[in-house]
Short mmCIF file of C-alpha atoms and ligand atoms in Angstrom, two decimals:
data_model
loop_
_atom_site.label_atom_id
_atom_site.label_comp_id
_atom_site.label_asym_id
_atom_site.label_seq_id
_atom_site.Cartn_x
_atom_site.Cartn_y
_atom_site.Cartn_z
CA MET A 746 -42.55 -7.66 -59.66
CA ARG A 747 -41.68 -6.69 -56.06
CA ASN A 748 -38.05 -7.51 -56.72
CA ALA A 749 -38.03 -5.52 -59.91
CA LEU A 750 -39.43 -2.48 -58.07
CA LEU A 751 -36.85 -2.88 -55.32
CA LEU A 752 -34.07 -3.12 -57.87
CA ALA A 753 -35.36 -0.06 -59.72
CA SER A 754 -35.52 2.04 -56.57
CA CYS A 755 -32.00 0.96 -55.58
CA LEU A 756 -30.71 1.97 -58.98
CA LEU A 757 -32.51 5.32 -58.78
CA ALA A 758 -31.08 5.93 -55.33
CA ALA A 759 -27.60 5.14 -56.57
CA ALA A 760 -28.03 7.54 -59.49
CA ALA A 761 -29.23 10.31 -57.17
CA CYS A 762 -26.13 10.01 -54.99
CA ARG A 763 -24.06 12.16 -57.30
CA ARG A 764 -25.44 15.15 -55.40
CA GLU A 765 -23.43 14.15 -52.34
CA GLN A 766 -20.28 13.12 -54.20
CA ARG A 767 -17.26 14.96 -52.86
CA GLU A 768 -13.90 14.96 -54.46
CA ILE A 769 -11.98 16.41 -51.58
CA VAL A 770 -8.48 15.62 -52.73
CA HIS A 771 -7.89 16.81 -56.27
CA SER A 772 -5.27 15.36 -58.57
CA PRO A 773 -2.43 17.55 -59.81
CA ALA A 774 -3.71 16.92 -63.35
CA ALA A 775 -7.02 18.63 -62.54
CA SER A 776 -5.09 21.50 -61.00
CA HIS A 777 -3.47 22.59 -64.26
CA ALA A 778 -4.68 25.86 -65.58
CA SER A 779 -6.11 25.35 -69.07
CA GLY A 780 -6.94 27.74 -71.86
CA GLY A 781 -10.23 28.56 -73.56
CA ILE A 782 -12.61 26.01 -75.05
CA VAL A 783 -15.05 27.85 -77.26
CA ARG A 784 -14.06 28.55 -80.86
CA LEU A 785 -14.25 32.27 -81.56
CA SER A 786 -14.50 31.93 -85.33
CA GLU A 787 -16.73 29.86 -87.56
CA LEU A 788 -14.09 29.75 -90.28
CA GLN A 789 -11.84 26.71 -90.35
CA PRO A 790 -9.49 25.33 -92.98
CA GLY A 791 -10.74 22.10 -94.52
CA GLN A 792 -13.85 20.59 -93.08
CA PRO A 793 -14.94 22.08 -89.72
CA THR A 794 -13.99 19.87 -86.75
CA PRO A 795 -17.16 19.06 -84.86
CA GLU A 796 -17.59 20.92 -81.57
CA VAL A 797 -17.57 18.61 -78.56
CA GLU A 798 -20.28 19.14 -76.02
CA VAL A 799 -18.98 20.13 -72.59
CA ARG A 800 -20.47 18.56 -69.49
CA ASN A 801 -19.56 20.17 -66.19
CA ALA A 802 -19.51 17.35 -63.64
CA SER A 803 -19.36 19.88 -60.79
CA GLU A 804 -22.86 21.01 -61.69
CA GLU A 805 -24.35 17.80 -60.29
CA LYS A 806 -22.58 17.97 -56.94
CA ALA A 807 -23.80 20.12 -54.06
CA TYR A 808 -20.35 20.17 -52.48
CA ASP A 809 -18.68 21.47 -55.64
CA ILE A 810 -21.23 24.25 -56.10
CA ASN A 811 -20.71 25.24 -52.50
CA GLU A 812 -16.96 25.30 -53.08
CA GLY A 813 -17.65 27.52 -56.10
CA LYS A 814 -19.57 29.85 -53.84
CA ARG A 815 -16.69 30.00 -51.36
CA LEU A 816 -14.16 30.65 -54.14
CA PHE A 817 -16.38 33.33 -55.73
CA ALA A 818 -15.89 35.35 -52.55
CA ALA A 819 -12.29 34.21 -51.88
CA TYR A 820 -11.10 35.21 -55.37
CA ASN A 821 -12.97 38.49 -55.04
CA CYS A 822 -15.39 38.02 -57.92
CA SER A 823 -17.76 39.61 -55.39
CA GLY A 824 -15.67 42.78 -55.45
CA CYS A 825 -16.98 43.51 -58.95
CA HIS A 826 -20.10 41.35 -59.18
CA SER A 827 -21.30 41.84 -55.58
CA HIS A 828 -22.37 38.28 -54.76
CA GLY A 829 -24.15 38.05 -58.08
CA GLY A 830 -26.08 41.30 -57.88
CA GLY A 831 -23.74 43.29 -60.09
CA GLY A 832 -21.61 46.41 -59.59
CA ILE A 833 -18.59 47.20 -61.71
CA GLY A 834 -19.36 43.97 -63.51
CA PRO A 835 -22.81 42.90 -64.69
CA ALA A 836 -25.31 41.09 -62.48
CA LEU A 837 -24.92 37.33 -62.74
CA MET A 838 -28.24 36.38 -61.20
CA ASP A 839 -30.39 37.59 -64.09
CA ASN A 840 -31.10 35.79 -67.34
CA TYR A 841 -29.24 38.24 -69.55
CA TRP A 842 -25.87 36.98 -70.76
CA VAL A 843 -23.55 38.99 -72.99
CA TYR A 844 -21.12 36.15 -73.60
CA GLY A 845 -23.37 33.14 -73.26
CA SER A 846 -24.69 31.10 -70.37
CA HIS A 847 -23.36 27.64 -71.28
CA PRO A 848 -20.73 26.20 -68.96
CA GLU A 849 -18.04 26.48 -71.64
CA ASN A 850 -18.93 30.15 -72.24
CA ILE A 851 -18.62 31.06 -68.57
CA HIS A 852 -15.43 28.99 -68.32
CA ASP A 853 -13.95 31.04 -71.13
CA THR A 854 -15.19 34.32 -69.65
CA ILE A 855 -13.21 33.51 -66.51
CA VAL A 856 -10.12 32.06 -68.21
CA GLU A 857 -9.77 34.51 -71.10
CA GLY A 858 -11.41 37.60 -69.62
CA ARG A 859 -13.75 39.89 -71.56
CA PRO A 860 -12.85 43.20 -73.20
CA ASN A 861 -14.95 45.62 -71.14
CA GLY A 862 -13.21 45.09 -67.82
CA MET A 863 -13.52 41.42 -66.93
CA PRO A 864 -9.98 40.28 -65.91
CA SER A 865 -8.49 37.09 -67.32
CA PHE A 866 -7.89 34.50 -64.63
CA GLY A 867 -6.13 32.06 -66.98
CA GLY A 868 -3.11 30.48 -65.28
CA LYS A 869 -4.20 31.86 -61.92
CA ILE A 870 -6.97 29.43 -60.97
CA PRO A 871 -6.66 25.62 -61.17
CA ASP A 872 -9.05 24.13 -63.69
CA TYR A 873 -11.15 22.10 -61.25
CA GLN A 874 -11.86 25.26 -59.29
CA ILE A 875 -12.90 27.13 -62.43
CA TRP A 876 -15.51 24.46 -63.09
CA GLU A 877 -16.77 24.78 -59.52
CA ILE A 878 -17.08 28.55 -59.94
CA VAL A 879 -18.86 28.04 -63.28
CA ALA A 880 -21.37 25.75 -61.58
CA TYR A 881 -21.97 28.32 -58.86
CA VAL A 882 -22.36 31.22 -61.31
CA ARG A 883 -24.94 29.22 -63.23
CA SER A 884 -26.75 28.33 -59.99
CA LEU A 885 -27.27 32.06 -59.31
CA SER A 886 -29.79 32.32 -62.13
CA GLY A 887 -31.31 28.89 -61.63
CA LEU A 888 -29.50 27.13 -64.47
CA VAL A 889 -28.55 24.10 -62.39
CA ASN A 890 -30.77 21.51 -60.79
CA PRO A 891 -32.43 23.20 -57.76
CA THR A 892 -31.78 20.15 -55.58
CA VAL A 893 -28.04 20.82 -55.68
CA ALA A 894 -28.03 24.63 -55.73
CA PRO A 895 -27.18 26.49 -52.50
CA SER A 896 -29.59 29.00 -51.02
CA ARG A 897 -29.26 32.69 -51.75
CA ASP A 898 -26.13 34.28 -50.33
CA ASP A 899 -26.30 35.90 -46.87
CA HIS A 900 -25.10 39.15 -48.42
CA MET A 901 -28.11 39.25 -50.72
CA GLN A 902 -30.69 38.82 -47.96
CA VAL A 903 -33.00 41.71 -47.17
CA LYS A 904 -32.47 41.40 -43.42
CA VAL A 905 -29.20 41.24 -41.47
CA ALA A 906 -28.66 37.83 -39.91
CA GLU A 907 -29.58 37.86 -36.22
CA GLN A 908 -26.31 36.38 -34.97
CA SER A 909 -24.09 38.91 -36.74
CA LYS A 910 -25.39 41.89 -34.79
CA LYS A 911 -23.79 41.66 -31.35
CA GLU A 912 -20.27 42.50 -30.27
CA GLU A 913 -18.60 41.16 -27.16
CA SER A 914 -15.64 43.53 -27.05
CA THR A 915 -15.26 45.60 -23.89
CA GLU A 916 -15.21 48.89 -25.81
CA GLU A 917 -18.78 48.26 -26.83
CA LYS A 918 -19.89 47.64 -23.28
CA LYS A 919 -18.43 50.92 -22.04
CA LYS A 920 -20.58 52.99 -24.36
CA PRO A 921 -23.68 54.35 -22.64
CA MET B 990 3.03 8.36 -25.94
CA ARG B 991 5.65 11.09 -25.99
CA LEU B 992 2.80 13.59 -26.37
CA LEU B 993 1.14 12.23 -23.22
CA PHE B 994 4.02 13.45 -21.07
CA ALA B 995 4.79 16.51 -23.16
CA THR B 996 5.15 19.73 -21.23
CA PHE B 997 4.78 22.12 -24.18
CA GLN B 998 1.07 21.44 -24.55
CA SER B 999 -0.16 20.70 -21.08
CA PRO B 1000 -2.40 22.47 -18.56
CA LEU B 1001 -0.32 20.86 -15.82
CA HIS B 1002 2.75 22.91 -16.76
CA PRO B 1003 1.36 26.44 -16.53
CA ALA B 1004 3.37 29.38 -17.81
CA GLY B 1005 1.06 32.13 -16.65
CA PRO B 1006 -1.16 33.14 -13.72
CA TYR B 1007 -4.44 32.13 -15.35
CA ALA B 1008 -3.19 28.71 -16.33
CA ARG B 1009 -1.82 28.34 -12.81
CA ALA B 1010 -5.28 29.00 -11.34
CA ILE B 1011 -6.72 26.38 -13.66
CA GLU B 1012 -3.99 23.94 -12.70
CA ARG B 1013 -4.73 24.50 -9.00
CA LEU B 1014 -8.40 23.75 -9.61
CA TRP B 1015 -7.44 20.62 -11.53
CA TRP B 1016 -5.37 19.32 -8.63
CA VAL B 1017 -8.12 20.10 -6.08
CA PHE B 1018 -10.64 18.15 -8.15
CA PHE B 1019 -8.17 15.36 -8.74
CA ALA B 1020 -7.21 15.00 -5.05
CA ILE B 1021 -10.78 15.02 -3.76
CA THR B 1022 -12.16 12.66 -6.38
CA ALA B 1023 -9.14 10.35 -6.01
CA VAL B 1024 -9.68 10.07 -2.24
CA ILE B 1025 -13.39 9.42 -2.72
CA TYR B 1026 -12.65 6.84 -5.38
CA VAL B 1027 -10.28 4.94 -3.10
CA LEU B 1028 -12.76 5.13 -0.19
CA MET B 1029 -15.52 3.83 -2.44
CA LEU B 1030 -13.41 0.88 -3.54
CA ILE B 1031 -12.54 0.03 0.06
CA GLY B 1032 -16.19 0.25 1.10
CA PHE B 1033 -17.17 -1.90 -1.83
CA ALA B 1034 -14.59 -4.57 -0.95
CA LEU B 1035 -15.75 -4.60 2.71
CA ALA B 1036 -19.39 -4.95 1.65
CA VAL B 1037 -18.58 -7.84 -0.67
CA ARG B 1038 -16.66 -9.64 2.13
CA LYS B 1039 -19.40 -9.09 4.70
CA GLY B 1040 -22.10 -10.24 2.28
CA ALA B 1041 -20.18 -13.40 1.38
CA ARG B 1042 -19.86 -14.41 5.05
CA ARG B 1043 -23.55 -13.95 5.85
CA LYS B 1044 -26.10 -16.72 5.08
CA GLN B 1045 -29.23 -14.57 5.33
CA ALA B 1046 -30.08 -10.87 5.02
CA ASP B 1047 -30.32 -9.00 8.33
CA LEU B 1048 -33.76 -7.36 8.29
CA SER B 1049 -33.94 -6.28 11.94
CA ASP B 1050 -35.06 -2.72 12.77
CA GLU B 1051 -31.64 -2.00 14.22
CA ALA B 1052 -29.82 -2.89 10.97
CA THR B 1053 -32.28 -0.89 8.79
CA ARG B 1054 -31.89 2.16 11.00
CA SER B 1055 -28.11 2.08 10.94
CA GLY B 1056 -28.19 1.62 7.15
CA ALA B 1057 -30.47 4.64 6.74
CA ARG B 1058 -28.19 6.71 8.99
CA PHE B 1059 -25.20 5.77 6.88
CA ILE B 1060 -26.96 6.73 3.66
CA THR B 1061 -28.01 10.10 5.13
CA ILE B 1062 -24.44 10.88 6.17
CA ALA B 1063 -23.04 9.83 2.77
CA LEU B 1064 -25.64 11.90 0.91
CA SER B 1065 -24.96 15.00 3.00
CA ALA B 1066 -21.22 14.58 2.56
CA THR B 1067 -21.70 14.27 -1.20
CA THR B 1068 -23.80 17.43 -1.30
CA VAL B 1069 -21.31 19.37 0.81
CA ILE B 1070 -18.36 18.22 -1.30
CA LEU B 1071 -20.13 19.02 -4.57
CA ILE B 1072 -21.14 22.47 -3.39
CA GLY B 1073 -17.60 23.02 -2.12
CA LEU B 1074 -16.19 22.08 -5.51
CA LEU B 1075 -18.72 24.35 -7.18
CA PHE B 1076 -17.48 27.30 -5.14
CA THR B 1077 -13.81 26.51 -5.84
CA SER B 1078 -14.70 26.38 -9.51
CA ILE B 1079 -16.53 29.71 -9.33
CA ALA B 1080 -13.61 31.26 -7.46
CA THR B 1081 -11.21 30.04 -10.16
CA GLY B 1082 -13.55 31.42 -12.79
CA ARG B 1083 -13.25 34.82 -11.12
CA ASP B 1084 -9.48 34.53 -10.87
CA ILE B 1085 -9.16 34.00 -14.59
CA SER B 1086 -11.53 36.77 -15.68
CA PRO B 1087 -9.65 40.06 -15.43
CA VAL B 1088 -11.46 42.87 -13.62
CA ASP B 1089 -9.89 45.64 -15.68
CA ASP B 1090 -8.70 45.69 -19.24
CA LYS B 1091 -5.33 47.35 -18.86
CA VAL B 1092 -3.29 45.59 -21.48
CA THR B 1093 -0.09 46.53 -23.29
CA ARG B 1094 -1.07 45.15 -26.63
CA GLU B 1095 -3.96 43.84 -28.69
CA ILE B 1096 -3.52 40.91 -31.02
CA LYS B 1097 -6.20 39.81 -33.40
CA ILE B 1098 -6.42 36.09 -34.12
CA THR B 1099 -8.69 34.94 -36.91
CA GLY B 1100 -9.48 31.29 -37.41
CA HIS B 1101 -9.63 29.89 -40.94
CA GLN B 1102 -10.18 26.36 -42.13
CA TRP B 1103 -7.47 25.14 -41.07
CA TRP B 1104 -4.94 27.77 -40.09
CA TRP B 1105 -4.57 30.84 -37.88
CA GLU B 1106 -4.18 34.43 -38.98
CA VAL B 1107 -2.35 36.63 -36.45
CA GLN B 1108 -2.36 40.43 -36.56
CA TYR B 1109 -0.62 42.78 -34.12
CA ALA B 1110 -2.83 45.86 -33.85
CA GLU B 1111 -1.15 49.25 -34.22
CA ALA B 1112 -2.52 52.75 -34.63
CA ARG B 1113 -0.57 53.35 -37.84
CA PRO B 1114 -1.62 50.96 -40.59
CA ASP B 1115 1.93 50.56 -41.92
CA MET B 1116 3.06 49.36 -38.49
CA ILE B 1117 0.57 46.50 -38.32
CA VAL B 1118 2.28 43.13 -38.32
CA GLU B 1119 0.58 40.32 -40.13
CA THR B 1120 1.67 36.71 -39.76
CA ALA B 1121 0.19 33.24 -39.48
CA ASN B 1122 0.42 30.06 -37.45
CA GLU B 1123 2.86 31.55 -34.96
CA LEU B 1124 2.18 33.81 -32.00
CA HIS B 1125 5.02 35.69 -30.34
CA LEU B 1126 4.43 37.11 -26.87
CA PRO B 1127 6.68 39.25 -24.68
CA VAL B 1128 7.18 37.63 -21.28
CA GLY B 1129 5.38 39.27 -18.35
CA GLU B 1130 3.14 41.51 -20.45
CA ARG B 1131 -0.62 41.43 -20.22
CA VAL B 1132 -2.02 41.10 -23.73
CA LYS B 1133 -5.51 40.96 -25.12
CA LEU B 1134 -6.32 38.46 -27.83
CA ILE B 1135 -9.30 39.39 -29.98
CA LEU B 1136 -10.75 36.27 -31.51
CA ASP B 1137 -12.76 36.07 -34.70
CA SER B 1138 -13.39 33.51 -37.40
CA ASP B 1139 -13.61 33.73 -41.15
CA ASP B 1140 -15.73 30.65 -41.70
CA VAL B 1141 -16.95 28.22 -39.04
CA ILE B 1142 -16.57 28.15 -35.25
CA HIS B 1143 -13.05 27.33 -34.06
CA SER B 1144 -11.68 27.34 -30.54
CA LEU B 1145 -8.33 28.58 -29.30
CA TRP B 1146 -6.61 26.52 -26.66
CA ILE B 1147 -3.13 27.27 -25.37
CA PRO B 1148 -3.15 24.84 -22.41
CA ASN B 1149 0.01 26.28 -20.85
CA LEU B 1150 -1.44 29.79 -20.78
CA HIS B 1151 -5.22 29.71 -20.41
CA GLY B 1152 -8.45 27.82 -20.95
CA LYS B 1153 -10.36 27.52 -24.21
CA ARG B 1154 -12.17 30.34 -25.96
CA ASP B 1155 -14.27 29.99 -29.10
CA LEU B 1156 -13.68 31.93 -32.31
CA ILE B 1157 -17.15 32.74 -33.63
CA PRO B 1158 -17.67 34.32 -37.07
CA GLY B 1159 -18.72 37.97 -36.86
CA TYR B 1160 -18.40 38.09 -33.07
CA ASP B 1161 -15.32 39.40 -31.29
CA GLY B 1162 -14.34 37.13 -28.42
CA VAL B 1163 -11.73 38.34 -25.95
CA LEU B 1164 -9.05 36.41 -24.11
CA THR B 1165 -6.73 38.35 -21.83
CA LEU B 1166 -3.58 36.57 -20.74
CA THR B 1167 -0.09 36.94 -19.36
CA ALA B 1168 2.79 34.58 -19.98
CA ASP B 1169 5.43 34.75 -17.26
CA LYS B 1170 7.75 31.94 -18.34
CA THR B 1171 9.69 32.03 -21.59
CA GLY B 1172 9.43 29.00 -23.80
CA THR B 1173 7.67 27.52 -26.82
CA TYR B 1174 4.19 26.18 -26.31
CA ARG B 1175 1.76 24.53 -28.64
CA ALA B 1176 -1.83 25.61 -29.20
CA GLN B 1177 -4.54 23.56 -30.83
CA CYS B 1178 -8.00 24.18 -32.26
CA ALA B 1179 -10.44 22.75 -29.73
CA GLU B 1180 -13.73 22.89 -31.63
CA PHE B 1181 -14.38 20.48 -34.49
CA CYS B 1182 -14.23 22.62 -37.63
CA GLY B 1183 -14.04 20.22 -40.55
CA LEU B 1184 -11.77 17.71 -42.21
CA GLN B 1185 -8.41 18.94 -40.96
CA HIS B 1186 -9.47 20.14 -37.52
CA ALA B 1187 -6.88 17.87 -35.90
CA LYS B 1188 -4.12 19.48 -37.95
CA MET B 1189 -4.92 23.03 -36.95
CA ALA B 1190 -2.31 24.00 -34.41
CA PHE B 1191 0.29 26.71 -33.93
CA LEU B 1192 3.28 27.60 -31.82
CA VAL B 1193 3.27 30.24 -29.11
CA ILE B 1194 6.73 31.66 -28.52
CA VAL B 1195 7.14 33.52 -25.25
CA GLU B 1196 10.38 35.48 -25.32
CA PRO B 1197 12.13 38.29 -23.44
CA LYS B 1198 10.87 41.74 -24.32
CA ALA B 1199 13.99 42.74 -26.25
CA ASP B 1200 13.82 39.62 -28.43
CA PHE B 1201 10.13 40.20 -28.98
CA GLU B 1202 10.63 43.81 -30.09
CA ARG B 1203 13.41 42.70 -32.45
CA TRP B 1204 11.08 40.11 -33.95
CA LEU B 1205 8.25 42.62 -34.29
CA THR B 1206 10.48 45.17 -36.04
CA ALA B 1207 11.75 42.53 -38.48
CA GLN B 1208 8.18 41.43 -39.23
CA ARG B 1209 7.20 44.99 -40.17
CA LEU B 1210 9.63 45.08 -43.10
CA PRO B 1211 8.43 44.17 -46.59
CA ALA B 1212 10.06 41.22 -48.32
CA PRO B 1213 13.50 42.04 -49.77
CA PHE B 1214 14.02 41.91 -53.53
CA PRO B 1215 15.61 38.53 -54.42
CA LYS B 1216 19.36 38.66 -55.20
CA THR B 1217 20.34 35.66 -57.33
CA ALA B 1218 18.90 34.91 -60.77
CA ASP B 1219 17.43 31.68 -59.45
CA GLN B 1220 15.59 33.48 -56.65
CA GLN B 1221 14.37 36.13 -59.07
CA HIS B 1222 13.02 33.42 -61.33
CA GLY B 1223 11.29 31.95 -58.27
CA GLN B 1224 9.63 35.26 -57.53
CA GLN B 1225 8.36 35.38 -61.10
CA VAL B 1226 6.95 31.86 -60.71
CA PHE B 1227 5.16 32.96 -57.56
CA LEU B 1228 3.73 36.14 -59.05
CA THR B 1229 2.63 34.61 -62.35
CA SER B 1230 1.00 31.44 -61.03
CA THR B 1231 -1.92 30.59 -58.78
CA CYS B 1232 -0.16 31.58 -55.54
CA VAL B 1233 -1.14 35.24 -55.93
CA MET B 1234 -4.82 34.35 -55.78
CA CYS B 1235 -4.48 33.30 -52.14
CA HIS B 1236 -1.25 34.59 -50.60
CA ALA B 1237 0.30 37.95 -49.83
CA ILE B 1238 3.99 38.86 -49.84
CA LYS B 1239 4.42 42.49 -48.81
CA GLY B 1240 6.61 44.43 -51.20
CA THR B 1241 5.31 42.52 -54.24
CA SER B 1242 2.05 42.58 -56.18
CA ALA B 1243 0.76 39.55 -54.28
CA GLY B 1244 -1.86 40.78 -51.83
CA ALA B 1245 -4.52 38.10 -51.46
CA ARG B 1246 -5.72 37.11 -48.01
CA THR B 1247 -7.35 33.74 -48.59
CA GLY B 1248 -4.27 31.88 -47.31
CA PRO B 1249 -1.52 32.69 -44.79
CA ASP B 1250 0.66 35.79 -45.29
CA LEU B 1251 4.05 34.58 -46.58
CA THR B 1252 6.07 37.81 -46.22
CA HIS B 1253 8.27 36.26 -43.51
CA LEU B 1254 7.63 32.59 -44.18
CA ALA B 1255 11.25 31.54 -43.69
CA SER B 1256 11.33 33.01 -40.19
CA ARG B 1257 8.54 30.68 -39.07
CA ARG B 1258 9.29 27.33 -37.48
CA THR B 1259 6.45 25.29 -38.92
CA LEU B 1260 4.43 24.81 -42.08
CA GLY B 1261 0.77 23.96 -42.60
CA ALA B 1262 -0.54 25.28 -39.25
CA GLY B 1263 2.02 23.79 -36.90
CA ILE B 1264 2.13 20.30 -38.40
CA LEU B 1265 5.51 20.18 -40.18
CA PRO B 1266 8.95 21.60 -39.37
CA ASN B 1267 9.74 24.38 -41.84
CA THR B 1268 12.47 22.60 -43.81
CA LEU B 1269 13.44 22.72 -47.49
CA GLY B 1270 12.11 19.23 -48.16
CA ASN B 1271 8.81 19.85 -46.42
CA LEU B 1272 8.36 23.12 -48.30
CA HIS B 1273 8.89 21.36 -51.65
CA GLY B 1274 6.39 18.68 -50.69
CA TRP B 1275 3.84 21.14 -49.35
CA ILE B 1276 3.87 23.33 -52.47
CA ALA B 1277 3.90 20.44 -54.96
CA ASN B 1278 0.90 18.79 -53.35
CA ALA B 1279 -0.25 19.81 -49.89
CA GLN B 1280 -3.18 17.40 -50.33
CA THR B 1281 -0.91 14.44 -49.70
CA ILE B 1282 0.16 15.96 -46.37
CA LYS B 1283 -3.12 17.46 -45.19
CA PRO B 1284 -5.90 15.89 -47.32
CA GLY B 1285 -8.70 18.32 -48.09
CA VAL B 1286 -6.58 21.38 -47.28
CA LEU B 1287 -7.84 24.49 -49.08
CA MET B 1288 -4.62 24.84 -51.05
CA PRO B 1289 -4.72 23.14 -54.45
CA PRO B 1290 -1.88 20.93 -55.76
CA ASN B 1291 0.62 22.89 -57.87
CA PRO B 1292 1.85 20.92 -60.87
CA LEU B 1293 4.98 23.04 -61.47
CA GLU B 1294 8.00 22.15 -63.59
CA PRO B 1295 10.79 20.84 -61.32
CA ASN B 1296 13.14 23.75 -61.98
CA ASP B 1297 10.33 26.24 -61.40
CA LEU B 1298 9.52 24.54 -58.11
CA HIS B 1299 13.18 24.64 -56.99
CA ALA B 1300 13.45 28.32 -57.90
CA LEU B 1301 10.18 29.07 -56.11
CA VAL B 1302 11.40 27.37 -52.94
CA ALA B 1303 14.76 29.15 -53.21
CA TYR B 1304 12.84 32.44 -53.36
CA LEU B 1305 10.57 31.56 -50.42
CA GLU B 1306 13.68 30.69 -48.39
CA THR B 1307 14.80 34.33 -48.69
CA LEU B 1308 11.66 35.56 -46.92
CA GLN B 1309 13.30 35.86 -43.52
CU1 CU C 909 -10.97 23.02 -35.33
#
């Protein structure tokens, strides 16, 4: 019995480790830029091919979601979506989705663009990074496991962070 | 081993007044501690010999008193020497902190994981020079480096010119320095900042004023339009692929600032933050898969068709 418990807890611990998995060096294959995934029409010749369910592996890894967060700012998604709060583009931290909230929907929003002003990033962002961004976008509205999601962005805090207030430059000191 | 005796990255080969003050302090500390070390070893050897000869410990009042006197003298000497060193250190600290801020030029250096952004400040925005991983300085001029970081804390260390100064996100650090000897020196990040911290270096090129001005003027120009069909194809590859998400080439539609500015890439001596000579072969390898050269680098692999890659490199080679 003791042994069985021990074994079970070891297995559970091993399963939980995905959170800390980091794929730091990505293969060239994962860096290809792919096209859309979601079928835009129900009509198909012959018998409909079954839709495959998409699982975003990045959604289980804290490191990947954090990379998504970094890229969201680096690729200037923030310029239009303001760190998730919305601006030119809609807010991404609410539970209202025009084009769907599933990973494959958000993937396609990014890759194909959307007609009312969302640019198409197809061919401009490697695929593994798109999946990281998808995971981060979903984390904004609590759609990923809270144990892997990052905390709310600094830019969306009510108060300014203490350490970003001071300036050391000599010009500052000269002012009365 | 070659690096151990290298003069291009060494505080013992100063190329400026501040580094010279630091070097002087280094030698003072080294001389005093070396003498003390030798004296200690001699004393230790004498004590061992004396102890080995004696059968029994000498516990007479006379011996205890002379021992206590010796310890008092040694302790006072230690205190005096330490306080003396403290004052030399404070004096050096004053020597290397400028009392006024009369400088000829301000240069902003921003640390990124794991490369350096360099910007020569100028009143007119179109005169600002933007480059990366290479700092050019005119010899004899007092310049002010303004240090900032885009992500985590880095630290700038140009051993031949000055001590270390941290680059802290959202906080402008200042390092004022003068280089009075022309030459090429190597700088290194001196604060652990992640996976590729060790491969975050850059070259500092101290040159005569005329050469410096010529360099600065050339850096202000936008990239020329490519001439041959191959180079033009390469430009198309650059502008239509992932590169534009991270890099800027002035004079084209690429304007992203996530990675180093490539407008004058071919004029730089190194690639990947001072780790590779800027050669054709290295450039091919870096673009195809920088991860094999600098694992974890924030530039993804680029699975391009061979002829696209060749054209792209041919285009980048025109960015003088
Ligand atoms: Cu570092």
